[in-house]
């Protein structure tokens, strides 16, 4: 029973971090980014590539993968999404196309076999007589800290206030001189980085293969719908529920 609770809590934390990025994009731009799951997959695969092929230490490999995915997110936003932002259907189609292209690229590059992302912590921790992988506990702790940090950032910084203003009333924010396009670019980078970080943390104990983007995007979509589109606290609460589903 305790093991189920711990595993569910870890899953909830991973999905919450994914959903926070997903709901930020919706809150700022009113679009559903179906490429969000591919950012998650790229984070895991990038870390695998840097550690297994280039023999980098794990921490630099993970940070490099997250940074590259953030840049890729900005590319997707500026080149593919921004010209079509007035059409939600077009954005859905183009972001789905991005996800499928990334899936095929991963398949052609790494094959369909499962890959292993190294864990930051190999040891197991005994909690109440149950051995729990240290990688899971680390993922739970890091996700909790990152989500808490994001909440503080949104609530207590000028950039966070600008993000809130745009998500609450885009027209009023524009009249106030808030650069909505620039904010959207920043939010896209943050969203992609959060998803990639989730992939890095989940990689050691979840399946790393080309179609790994699909379940996270379905879960993230369900979370933001249940929690309220654009609501970060609602997304976190919904993730706690769906983590045990």
mmCIF file of C-alpha atoms in Angstrom:
data_model
loop_
_atom_site.group_PDB
_atom_site.id
_atom_site.type_symbol
_atom_site.label_atom_id
_atom_site.label_comp_id
_atom_site.label_asym_id
_atom_site.label_seq_id
_atom_site.Cartn_x
_atom_site.Cartn_y
_atom_site.Cartn_z
ATOM 1 C CA UNK A 1 0.000 0.000 0.000
ATOM 2 C CA UNK A 2 2.786 2.423 0.942
ATOM 3 C CA UNK A 3 4.631 1.611 -2.285
ATOM 4 C CA UNK A 4 1.510 2.439 -4.311
ATOM 5 C CA UNK A 5 1.167 5.757 -2.493
ATOM 6 C CA UNK A 6 4.799 6.678 -3.151
ATOM 7 C CA UNK A 7 4.730 5.674 -6.816
ATOM 8 C CA UNK A 8 1.469 7.575 -7.261
ATOM 9 C CA UNK A 9 2.953 10.656 -5.616
ATOM 10 C CA UNK A 10 5.948 10.535 -7.963
ATOM 11 C CA UNK A 11 3.697 10.162 -11.004
ATOM 12 C CA UNK A 12 1.574 13.059 -9.764
ATOM 13 C CA UNK A 13 4.653 15.258 -9.406
ATOM 14 C CA UNK A 14 5.925 14.412 -12.904
ATOM 15 C CA UNK A 15 2.523 15.052 -14.480
ATOM 16 C CA UNK A 16 2.076 18.241 -12.467
ATOM 17 C CA UNK A 17 5.340 19.640 -13.818
ATOM 18 C CA UNK A 18 4.244 18.745 -17.339
ATOM 19 C CA UNK A 19 0.805 20.244 -16.796
ATOM 20 C CA UNK A 20 2.127 23.515 -15.355
ATOM 21 C CA UNK A 21 4.004 24.210 -18.583
ATOM 22 C CA UNK A 22 1.039 23.128 -20.684
ATOM 23 C CA UNK A 23 -1.379 25.364 -18.796
ATOM 24 C CA UNK A 24 1.024 28.333 -18.896
ATOM 25 C CA UNK A 25 0.997 28.193 -22.688
ATOM 26 C CA UNK A 26 -2.777 28.000 -22.760
ATOM 27 C CA UNK A 27 -3.120 30.828 -20.262
ATOM 28 C CA UNK A 28 -0.885 33.196 -22.226
ATOM 29 C CA UNK A 29 -1.714 32.279 -25.825
ATOM 30 C CA UNK A 30 -5.035 30.397 -25.558
ATOM 31 C CA UNK A 31 -3.615 27.507 -27.570
ATOM 32 C CA UNK A 32 -3.221 23.792 -26.884
ATOM 33 C CA UNK A 33 0.350 22.787 -27.656
ATOM 34 C CA UNK A 34 0.305 19.141 -28.733
ATOM 35 C CA UNK A 35 4.092 19.231 -29.160
ATOM 36 C CA UNK A 36 4.444 19.507 -25.381
ATOM 37 C CA UNK A 37 4.845 15.753 -24.982
ATOM 38 C CA UNK A 38 7.661 15.742 -27.521
ATOM 39 C CA UNK A 39 9.597 18.206 -25.338
ATOM 40 C CA UNK A 40 9.313 15.629 -22.555
ATOM 41 C CA UNK A 41 10.626 12.880 -24.841
ATOM 42 C CA UNK A 42 13.462 15.053 -26.145
ATOM 43 C CA UNK A 43 14.611 15.778 -22.599
ATOM 44 C CA UNK A 44 14.951 12.058 -21.896
ATOM 45 C CA UNK A 45 16.505 11.197 -25.256
ATOM 46 C CA UNK A 46 18.871 14.173 -25.147
ATOM 47 C CA UNK A 47 20.200 13.091 -21.770
ATOM 48 C CA UNK A 48 20.565 9.524 -23.034
ATOM 49 C CA UNK A 49 22.486 10.714 -26.115
ATOM 50 C CA UNK A 50 24.889 12.953 -24.205
ATOM 51 C CA UNK A 51 25.651 10.328 -21.551
ATOM 52 C CA UNK A 52 25.728 7.191 -23.716
ATOM 53 C CA UNK A 53 27.201 8.480 -26.982
ATOM 54 C CA UNK A 54 29.258 11.509 -25.958
ATOM 55 C CA UNK A 55 30.115 10.118 -22.495
ATOM 56 C CA UNK A 56 29.228 13.352 -20.697
ATOM 57 C CA UNK A 57 28.656 13.365 -16.933
ATOM 58 C CA UNK A 58 24.975 13.131 -16.080
ATOM 59 C CA UNK A 59 24.381 16.629 -14.690
ATOM 60 C CA UNK A 60 25.902 18.560 -17.643
ATOM 61 C CA UNK A 61 24.120 16.182 -20.027
ATOM 62 C CA UNK A 62 20.762 16.815 -18.360
ATOM 63 C CA UNK A 63 21.247 20.589 -18.266
ATOM 64 C CA UNK A 64 22.337 20.644 -21.918
ATOM 65 C CA UNK A 65 19.314 18.573 -22.953
ATOM 66 C CA UNK A 66 16.939 20.895 -21.084
ATOM 67 C CA UNK A 67 18.556 24.001 -22.592
ATOM 68 C CA UNK A 68 18.422 22.603 -26.135
ATOM 69 C CA UNK A 69 14.763 21.654 -25.742
ATOM 70 C CA UNK A 70 13.990 25.169 -24.462
ATOM 71 C CA UNK A 71 15.610 26.623 -27.599
ATOM 72 C CA UNK A 72 13.652 24.154 -29.733
ATOM 73 C CA UNK A 73 10.469 25.311 -28.007
ATOM 74 C CA UNK A 74 11.275 28.911 -28.950
ATOM 75 C CA UNK A 75 11.851 27.799 -32.554
ATOM 76 C CA UNK A 76 8.480 26.037 -32.642
ATOM 77 C CA UNK A 77 6.764 29.123 -31.218
ATOM 78 C CA UNK A 78 8.368 31.735 -33.456
ATOM 79 C CA UNK A 79 8.566 29.864 -36.741
ATOM 80 C CA UNK A 80 5.566 27.530 -36.663
ATOM 81 C CA UNK A 81 3.032 28.640 -34.054
ATOM 82 C CA UNK A 82 3.173 32.444 -34.099
ATOM 83 C CA UNK A 83 2.070 32.854 -37.750
ATOM 84 C CA UNK A 84 -0.987 30.684 -37.003
ATOM 85 C CA UNK A 85 -1.966 31.863 -33.511
ATOM 86 C CA UNK A 86 -5.269 33.265 -34.733
ATOM 87 C CA UNK A 87 -6.412 29.770 -35.717
ATOM 88 C CA UNK A 88 -6.577 27.253 -32.882
ATOM 89 C CA UNK A 89 -7.179 24.404 -35.325
ATOM 90 C CA UNK A 90 -4.081 25.323 -37.322
ATOM 91 C CA UNK A 91 -2.004 25.444 -34.136
ATOM 92 C CA UNK A 92 -3.333 22.046 -33.075
ATOM 93 C CA UNK A 93 -2.399 20.566 -36.442
ATOM 94 C CA UNK A 94 1.076 22.104 -36.637
ATOM 95 C CA UNK A 95 2.003 21.149 -33.067
ATOM 96 C CA UNK A 96 0.721 17.615 -33.647
ATOM 97 C CA UNK A 97 2.869 17.507 -36.781
ATOM 98 C CA UNK A 98 5.887 18.596 -34.723
ATOM 99 C CA UNK A 99 5.241 15.788 -32.236
ATOM 100 C CA UNK A 100 4.985 13.199 -35.012
ATOM 101 C CA UNK A 101 8.145 14.465 -36.721
ATOM 102 C CA UNK A 102 10.038 14.280 -33.423
ATOM 103 C CA UNK A 103 8.737 10.745 -32.863
ATOM 104 C CA UNK A 104 9.959 9.643 -36.289
ATOM 105 C CA UNK A 105 13.305 11.371 -35.766
ATOM 106 C CA UNK A 106 13.774 9.496 -32.500
ATOM 107 C CA UNK A 107 12.816 6.230 -34.191
ATOM 108 C CA UNK A 108 15.267 6.747 -37.076
ATOM 109 C CA UNK A 109 18.057 7.885 -34.771
ATOM 110 C CA UNK A 110 17.724 5.487 -31.845
ATOM 111 C CA UNK A 111 15.432 2.730 -33.101
ATOM 112 C CA UNK A 112 12.349 1.384 -31.366
ATOM 113 C CA UNK A 113 14.210 -0.299 -28.504
ATOM 114 C CA UNK A 114 13.781 0.929 -24.952
ATOM 115 C CA UNK A 115 16.612 3.144 -23.772
ATOM 116 C CA UNK A 116 17.884 3.737 -20.265
ATOM 117 C CA UNK A 117 18.558 7.209 -18.922
ATOM 118 C CA UNK A 118 21.101 7.122 -16.071
ATOM 119 C CA UNK A 119 19.770 7.882 -12.616
ATOM 120 C CA UNK A 120 21.208 10.629 -10.435
ATOM 121 C CA UNK A 121 20.689 8.307 -7.450
ATOM 122 C CA UNK A 122 21.173 4.545 -7.857
ATOM 123 C CA UNK A 123 20.573 3.552 -4.244
ATOM 124 C CA UNK A 124 17.250 2.512 -2.790
ATOM 125 C CA UNK A 125 15.752 4.035 0.325
ATOM 126 C CA UNK A 126 13.806 1.979 2.842
ATOM 127 C CA UNK A 127 10.610 3.742 3.896
ATOM 128 C CA UNK A 128 8.333 1.876 6.276
ATOM 129 C CA UNK A 129 9.781 -1.452 5.190
ATOM 130 C CA UNK A 130 9.400 -0.663 1.488
ATOM 131 C CA UNK A 131 12.459 -0.202 -0.733
ATOM 132 C CA UNK A 132 11.919 2.834 -2.956
ATOM 133 C CA UNK A 133 14.250 3.772 -5.800
ATOM 134 C CA UNK A 134 16.232 6.877 -4.961
ATOM 135 C CA UNK A 135 15.569 8.162 -8.481
ATOM 136 C CA UNK A 136 11.846 8.255 -7.744
ATOM 137 C CA UNK A 137 12.312 10.147 -4.492
ATOM 138 C CA UNK A 138 14.661 12.595 -6.209
ATOM 139 C CA UNK A 139 12.090 13.151 -8.959
ATOM 140 C CA UNK A 140 9.409 13.790 -6.334
ATOM 141 C CA UNK A 141 11.576 16.286 -4.479
ATOM 142 C CA UNK A 142 12.839 18.147 -7.543
ATOM 143 C CA UNK A 143 9.389 18.374 -9.143
ATOM 144 C CA UNK A 144 7.923 19.701 -5.902
ATOM 145 C CA UNK A 145 10.660 22.337 -5.609
ATOM 146 C CA UNK A 146 10.385 23.367 -9.264
ATOM 147 C CA UNK A 147 6.597 23.694 -9.132
ATOM 148 C CA UNK A 148 6.825 25.677 -5.900
ATOM 149 C CA UNK A 149 9.510 27.866 -7.439
ATOM 150 C CA UNK A 150 7.378 28.467 -10.518
ATOM 151 C CA UNK A 151 4.450 29.502 -8.338
ATOM 152 C CA UNK A 152 6.607 31.975 -6.415
ATOM 153 C CA UNK A 153 8.060 33.268 -9.679
ATOM 154 C CA UNK A 154 4.618 33.865 -11.171
ATOM 155 C CA UNK A 155 3.327 35.563 -8.029
ATOM 156 C CA UNK A 156 6.300 37.676 -6.985
ATOM 157 C CA UNK A 157 8.289 38.815 -10.042
ATOM 158 C CA UNK A 158 7.635 41.452 -12.706
ATOM 159 C CA UNK A 159 7.791 38.867 -15.472
ATOM 160 C CA UNK A 160 5.425 36.633 -13.526
ATOM 161 C CA UNK A 161 3.027 39.549 -13.078
ATOM 162 C CA UNK A 162 3.155 40.171 -16.830
ATOM 163 C CA UNK A 163 2.357 36.515 -17.496
ATOM 164 C CA UNK A 164 -0.592 36.696 -15.093
ATOM 165 C CA UNK A 165 -1.831 39.931 -16.670
ATOM 166 C CA UNK A 166 -1.796 38.449 -20.174
ATOM 167 C CA UNK A 167 -3.482 35.243 -19.030
ATOM 168 C CA UNK A 168 -6.248 37.172 -17.244
ATOM 169 C CA UNK A 169 -6.921 39.907 -19.823
ATOM 170 C CA UNK A 170 -4.755 39.966 -22.975
ATOM 171 C CA UNK A 171 -6.236 43.199 -24.326
ATOM 172 C CA UNK A 172 -5.801 45.116 -21.070
ATOM 173 C CA UNK A 173 -2.232 43.823 -20.812
ATOM 174 C CA UNK A 174 -1.536 45.071 -24.328
ATOM 175 C CA UNK A 175 -2.924 48.507 -23.474
ATOM 176 C CA UNK A 176 -0.575 48.570 -20.475
ATOM 177 C CA UNK A 177 2.376 48.095 -22.817
ATOM 178 C CA UNK A 178 3.147 44.487 -21.916
ATOM 179 C CA UNK A 179 4.875 42.853 -24.937
ATOM 180 C CA UNK A 180 2.649 39.811 -25.368
ATOM 181 C CA UNK A 181 4.700 38.234 -28.167
ATOM 182 C CA UNK A 182 7.897 38.428 -26.139
ATOM 183 C CA UNK A 183 6.144 37.022 -23.074
ATOM 184 C CA UNK A 184 4.760 34.162 -25.159
ATOM 185 C CA UNK A 185 8.283 33.328 -26.347
ATOM 186 C CA UNK A 186 9.571 33.289 -22.767
ATOM 187 C CA UNK A 187 6.663 31.141 -21.596
ATOM 188 C CA UNK A 188 7.215 28.694 -24.464
ATOM 189 C CA UNK A 189 10.868 28.330 -23.469
ATOM 190 C CA UNK A 190 9.893 27.813 -19.820
ATOM 191 C CA UNK A 191 7.203 25.316 -20.765
ATOM 192 C CA UNK A 192 9.572 23.308 -22.968
ATOM 193 C CA UNK A 193 12.251 23.338 -20.265
ATOM 194 C CA UNK A 194 9.792 22.089 -17.632
ATOM 195 C CA UNK A 195 8.673 19.243 -19.899
ATOM 196 C CA UNK A 196 12.268 18.326 -20.729
ATOM 197 C CA UNK A 197 13.201 18.338 -17.041
ATOM 198 C CA UNK A 198 10.274 16.011 -16.352
ATOM 199 C CA UNK A 199 11.606 13.672 -19.041
ATOM 200 C CA UNK A 200 15.091 13.738 -17.527
ATOM 201 C CA UNK A 201 13.751 12.915 -14.057
ATOM 202 C CA UNK A 202 11.334 10.219 -15.248
ATOM 203 C CA UNK A 203 13.752 8.613 -17.711
ATOM 204 C CA UNK A 204 15.490 6.294 -15.212
ATOM 205 C CA UNK A 205 12.279 4.521 -14.181
ATOM 206 C CA UNK A 206 9.826 5.053 -17.053
ATOM 207 C CA UNK A 207 9.898 3.804 -20.632
ATOM 208 C CA UNK A 208 12.159 5.814 -22.950
ATOM 209 C CA UNK A 209 11.133 5.061 -26.526
ATOM 210 C CA UNK A 210 9.865 7.082 -29.523
ATOM 211 C CA UNK A 211 6.169 7.061 -28.583
ATOM 212 C CA UNK A 212 6.757 8.129 -24.976
ATOM 213 C CA UNK A 213 5.353 11.603 -25.732
ATOM 214 C CA UNK A 214 1.791 10.384 -26.229
ATOM 215 C CA UNK A 215 0.656 9.395 -22.715
ATOM 216 C CA UNK A 216 2.102 12.530 -21.063
ATOM 217 C CA UNK A 217 0.291 14.876 -23.456
ATOM 218 C CA UNK A 218 -2.978 12.996 -22.907
ATOM 219 C CA UNK A 219 -2.471 13.196 -19.136
ATOM 220 C CA UNK A 220 -1.456 16.869 -19.289
ATOM 221 C CA UNK A 221 -4.532 17.709 -21.351
ATOM 222 C CA UNK A 222 -6.789 15.839 -18.918
ATOM 223 C CA UNK A 223 -5.142 17.599 -15.971
ATOM 224 C CA UNK A 224 -5.606 21.116 -17.324
ATOM 225 C CA UNK A 225 -9.217 20.366 -18.272
ATOM 226 C CA UNK A 226 -10.037 18.932 -14.844
ATOM 227 C CA UNK A 227 -8.031 21.589 -13.021
ATOM 228 C CA UNK A 228 -9.279 24.486 -15.107
ATOM 229 C CA UNK A 229 -7.662 25.759 -18.295
ATOM 230 C CA UNK A 230 -4.983 28.276 -17.376
ATOM 231 C CA UNK A 231 -5.105 27.529 -13.623
ATOM 232 C CA UNK A 232 -1.782 26.422 -12.133
ATOM 233 C CA UNK A 233 -3.182 25.490 -8.671
ATOM 234 C CA UNK A 234 -6.019 23.595 -10.338
ATOM 235 C CA UNK A 235 -3.555 21.717 -12.527
ATOM 236 C CA UNK A 236 -1.511 20.689 -9.496
ATOM 237 C CA UNK A 237 -4.590 19.382 -7.675
ATOM 238 C CA UNK A 238 -5.788 17.526 -10.777
ATOM 239 C CA UNK A 239 -2.328 15.975 -11.190
ATOM 240 C CA UNK A 240 -2.560 14.611 -7.646
ATOM 241 C CA UNK A 241 -5.786 12.863 -8.608
ATOM 242 C CA UNK A 242 -4.647 11.533 -11.989
ATOM 243 C CA UNK A 243 -1.289 10.382 -10.650
ATOM 244 C CA UNK A 244 -3.086 7.438 -9.074
ATOM 245 C CA UNK A 245 -5.257 6.713 -12.126
#
